[in-house]
CSV table of C-alpha atoms in Angstrom, one decimal:
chain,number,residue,atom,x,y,z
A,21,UNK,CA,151.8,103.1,188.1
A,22,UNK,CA,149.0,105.2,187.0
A,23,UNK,CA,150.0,109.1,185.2
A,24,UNK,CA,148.6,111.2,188.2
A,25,UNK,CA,150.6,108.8,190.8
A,26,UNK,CA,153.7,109.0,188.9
A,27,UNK,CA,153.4,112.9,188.4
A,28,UNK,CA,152.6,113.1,192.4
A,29,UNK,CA,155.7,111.1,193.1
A,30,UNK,CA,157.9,113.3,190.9
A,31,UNK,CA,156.6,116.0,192.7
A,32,UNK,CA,157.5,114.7,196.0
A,33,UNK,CA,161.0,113.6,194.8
A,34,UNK,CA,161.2,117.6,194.0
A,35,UNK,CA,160.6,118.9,197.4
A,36,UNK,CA,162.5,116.1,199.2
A,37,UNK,CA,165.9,117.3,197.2
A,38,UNK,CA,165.3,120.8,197.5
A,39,UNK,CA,164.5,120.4,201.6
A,40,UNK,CA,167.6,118.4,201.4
A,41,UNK,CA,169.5,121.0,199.5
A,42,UNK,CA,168.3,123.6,201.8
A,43,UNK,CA,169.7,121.6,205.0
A,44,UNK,CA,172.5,121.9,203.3
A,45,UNK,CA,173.3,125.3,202.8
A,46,UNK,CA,172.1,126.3,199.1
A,47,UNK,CA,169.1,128.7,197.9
A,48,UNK,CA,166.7,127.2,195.6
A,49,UNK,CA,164.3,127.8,193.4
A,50,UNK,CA,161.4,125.8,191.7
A,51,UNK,CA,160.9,125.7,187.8
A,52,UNK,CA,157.6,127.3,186.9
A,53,UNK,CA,157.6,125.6,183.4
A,54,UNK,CA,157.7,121.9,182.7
A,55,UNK,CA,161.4,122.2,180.7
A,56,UNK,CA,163.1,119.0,182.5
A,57,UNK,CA,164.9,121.9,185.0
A,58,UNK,CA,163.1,121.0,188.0
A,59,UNK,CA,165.4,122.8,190.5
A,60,UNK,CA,167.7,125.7,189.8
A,61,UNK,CA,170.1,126.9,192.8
A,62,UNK,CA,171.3,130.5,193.9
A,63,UNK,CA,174.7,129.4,192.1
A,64,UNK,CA,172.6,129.1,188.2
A,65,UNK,CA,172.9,125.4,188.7
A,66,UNK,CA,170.1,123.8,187.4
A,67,UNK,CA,169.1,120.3,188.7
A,68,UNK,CA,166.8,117.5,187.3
A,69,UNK,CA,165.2,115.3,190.3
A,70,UNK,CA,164.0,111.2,189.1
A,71,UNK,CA,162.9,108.9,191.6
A,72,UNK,CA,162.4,105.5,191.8
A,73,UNK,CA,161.4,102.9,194.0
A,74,UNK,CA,162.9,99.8,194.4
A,75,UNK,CA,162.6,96.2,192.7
A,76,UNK,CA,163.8,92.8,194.7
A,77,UNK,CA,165.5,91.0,192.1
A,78,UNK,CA,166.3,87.0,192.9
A,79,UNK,CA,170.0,86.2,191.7
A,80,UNK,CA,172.2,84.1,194.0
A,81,UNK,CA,171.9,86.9,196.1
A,82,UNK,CA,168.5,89.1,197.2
A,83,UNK,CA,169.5,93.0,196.1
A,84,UNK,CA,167.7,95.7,195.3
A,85,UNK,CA,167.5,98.2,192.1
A,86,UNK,CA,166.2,100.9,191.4
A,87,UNK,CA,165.7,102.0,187.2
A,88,UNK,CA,165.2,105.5,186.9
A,89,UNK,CA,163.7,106.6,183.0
A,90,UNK,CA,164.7,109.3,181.3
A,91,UNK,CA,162.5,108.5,178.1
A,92,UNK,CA,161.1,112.0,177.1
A,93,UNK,CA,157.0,111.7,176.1
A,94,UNK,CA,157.7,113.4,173.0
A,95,UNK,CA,158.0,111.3,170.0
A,96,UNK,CA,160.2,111.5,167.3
A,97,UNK,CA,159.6,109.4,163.7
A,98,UNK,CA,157.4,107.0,165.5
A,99,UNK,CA,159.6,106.4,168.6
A,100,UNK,CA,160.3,108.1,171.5
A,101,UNK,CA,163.6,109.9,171.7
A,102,UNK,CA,165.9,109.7,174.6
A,103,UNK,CA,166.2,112.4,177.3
A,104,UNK,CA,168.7,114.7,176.6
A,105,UNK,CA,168.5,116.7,179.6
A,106,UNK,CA,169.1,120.1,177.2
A,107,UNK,CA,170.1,122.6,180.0
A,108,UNK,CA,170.7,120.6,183.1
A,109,UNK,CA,174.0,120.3,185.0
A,110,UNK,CA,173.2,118.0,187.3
A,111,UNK,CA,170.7,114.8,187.8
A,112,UNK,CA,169.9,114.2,191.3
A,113,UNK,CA,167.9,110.2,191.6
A,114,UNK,CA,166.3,109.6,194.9
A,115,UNK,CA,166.8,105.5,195.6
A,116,UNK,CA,163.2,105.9,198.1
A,117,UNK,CA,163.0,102.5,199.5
A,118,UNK,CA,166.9,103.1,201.2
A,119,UNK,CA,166.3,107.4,201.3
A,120,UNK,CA,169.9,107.6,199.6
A,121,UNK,CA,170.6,110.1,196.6
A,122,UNK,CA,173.0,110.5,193.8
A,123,UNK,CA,174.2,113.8,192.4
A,124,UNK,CA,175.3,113.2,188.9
A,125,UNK,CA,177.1,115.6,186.9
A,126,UNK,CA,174.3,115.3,183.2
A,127,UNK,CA,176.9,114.7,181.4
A,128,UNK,CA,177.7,111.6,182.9
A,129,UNK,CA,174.1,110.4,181.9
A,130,UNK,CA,173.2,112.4,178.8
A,131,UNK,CA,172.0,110.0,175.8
A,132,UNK,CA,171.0,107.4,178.3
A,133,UNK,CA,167.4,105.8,178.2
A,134,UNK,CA,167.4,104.6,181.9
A,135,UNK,CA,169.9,103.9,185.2
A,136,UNK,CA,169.7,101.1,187.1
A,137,UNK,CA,171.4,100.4,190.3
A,138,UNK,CA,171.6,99.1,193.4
A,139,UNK,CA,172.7,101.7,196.1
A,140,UNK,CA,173.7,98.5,199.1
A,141,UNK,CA,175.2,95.9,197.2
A,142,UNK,CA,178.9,95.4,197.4
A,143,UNK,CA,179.2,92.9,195.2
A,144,UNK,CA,177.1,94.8,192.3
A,145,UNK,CA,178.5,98.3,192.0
A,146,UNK,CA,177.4,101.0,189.3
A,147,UNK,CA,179.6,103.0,187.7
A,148,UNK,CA,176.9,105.9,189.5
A,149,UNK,CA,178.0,104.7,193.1
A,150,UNK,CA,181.0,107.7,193.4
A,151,UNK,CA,177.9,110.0,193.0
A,152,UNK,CA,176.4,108.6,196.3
A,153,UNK,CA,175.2,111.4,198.5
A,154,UNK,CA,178.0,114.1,196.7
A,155,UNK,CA,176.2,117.0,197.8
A,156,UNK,CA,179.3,118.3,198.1
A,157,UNK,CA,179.9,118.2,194.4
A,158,UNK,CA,177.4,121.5,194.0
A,159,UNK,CA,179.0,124.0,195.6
């Protein structure tokens, strides 16, 4: 995926969370400056948005997954340093092919390169499946 396509996706994975937080209830309110807080809500929580579209992968059964990066472009002695998500309470991924979300708590993802996961298996669950649609988990 070329830079400007991935940089309009991100975008669009930014206004779908915050219409979708503003279905539900909250006030938000966009990041003017590129920090890796791309949402912050009336509350002071501040949200990072990562979408992803979905892979096939051929096993002995047909799922999908969906890797979401968090590699930061800033390098550090000649590699590229994870994302620490400095600031951010909560990591929201947007699974696009199947529309479903997951509101992580950072912590839970902090020091990670990448998540992968596959949002309708039942036979290959992710540690990140509890955080499936927890909207509630914001308020």
């Amino acid at each position: 995926m070329n830079k400007i396509r991935s940089i309009a996706l991100g975008k669009a994975g930014e206004l779908r969370v915050a219409s979708e937080l503003l279905l539900r209830g909250n006030d938000v309110y966009f990041n003017s400056a590129d920090s890796g807080v791309d949402l912050i809500l009336g509350s002071g929580k501040k949200i990072q948005v990562k979408v992803a579209y979905s892979s096939a992968v051929k096993d002995y059964w047909e799922c999908r997954r969906y890797v979401f990066s968090f590699k930061s472009w800033r390098k550090v002695d000649k590699h590229y340093e994870p994302h620490n998500l400095a600031g951010v309470d909560y990591v929201i991924l947007w699974a696009i092919n199947d529309n479903v979300f997951f509101v992580i708590p950072a912590e839970k993802i902090r020091g990670r390169l990448a998540v992968s996961l596959n949002p309708i298996s039942t036979k290959q669950q992710s540690e990140y499946m509890l955080f499936k649609d927890k909207w509630d988990s914001l308020k």
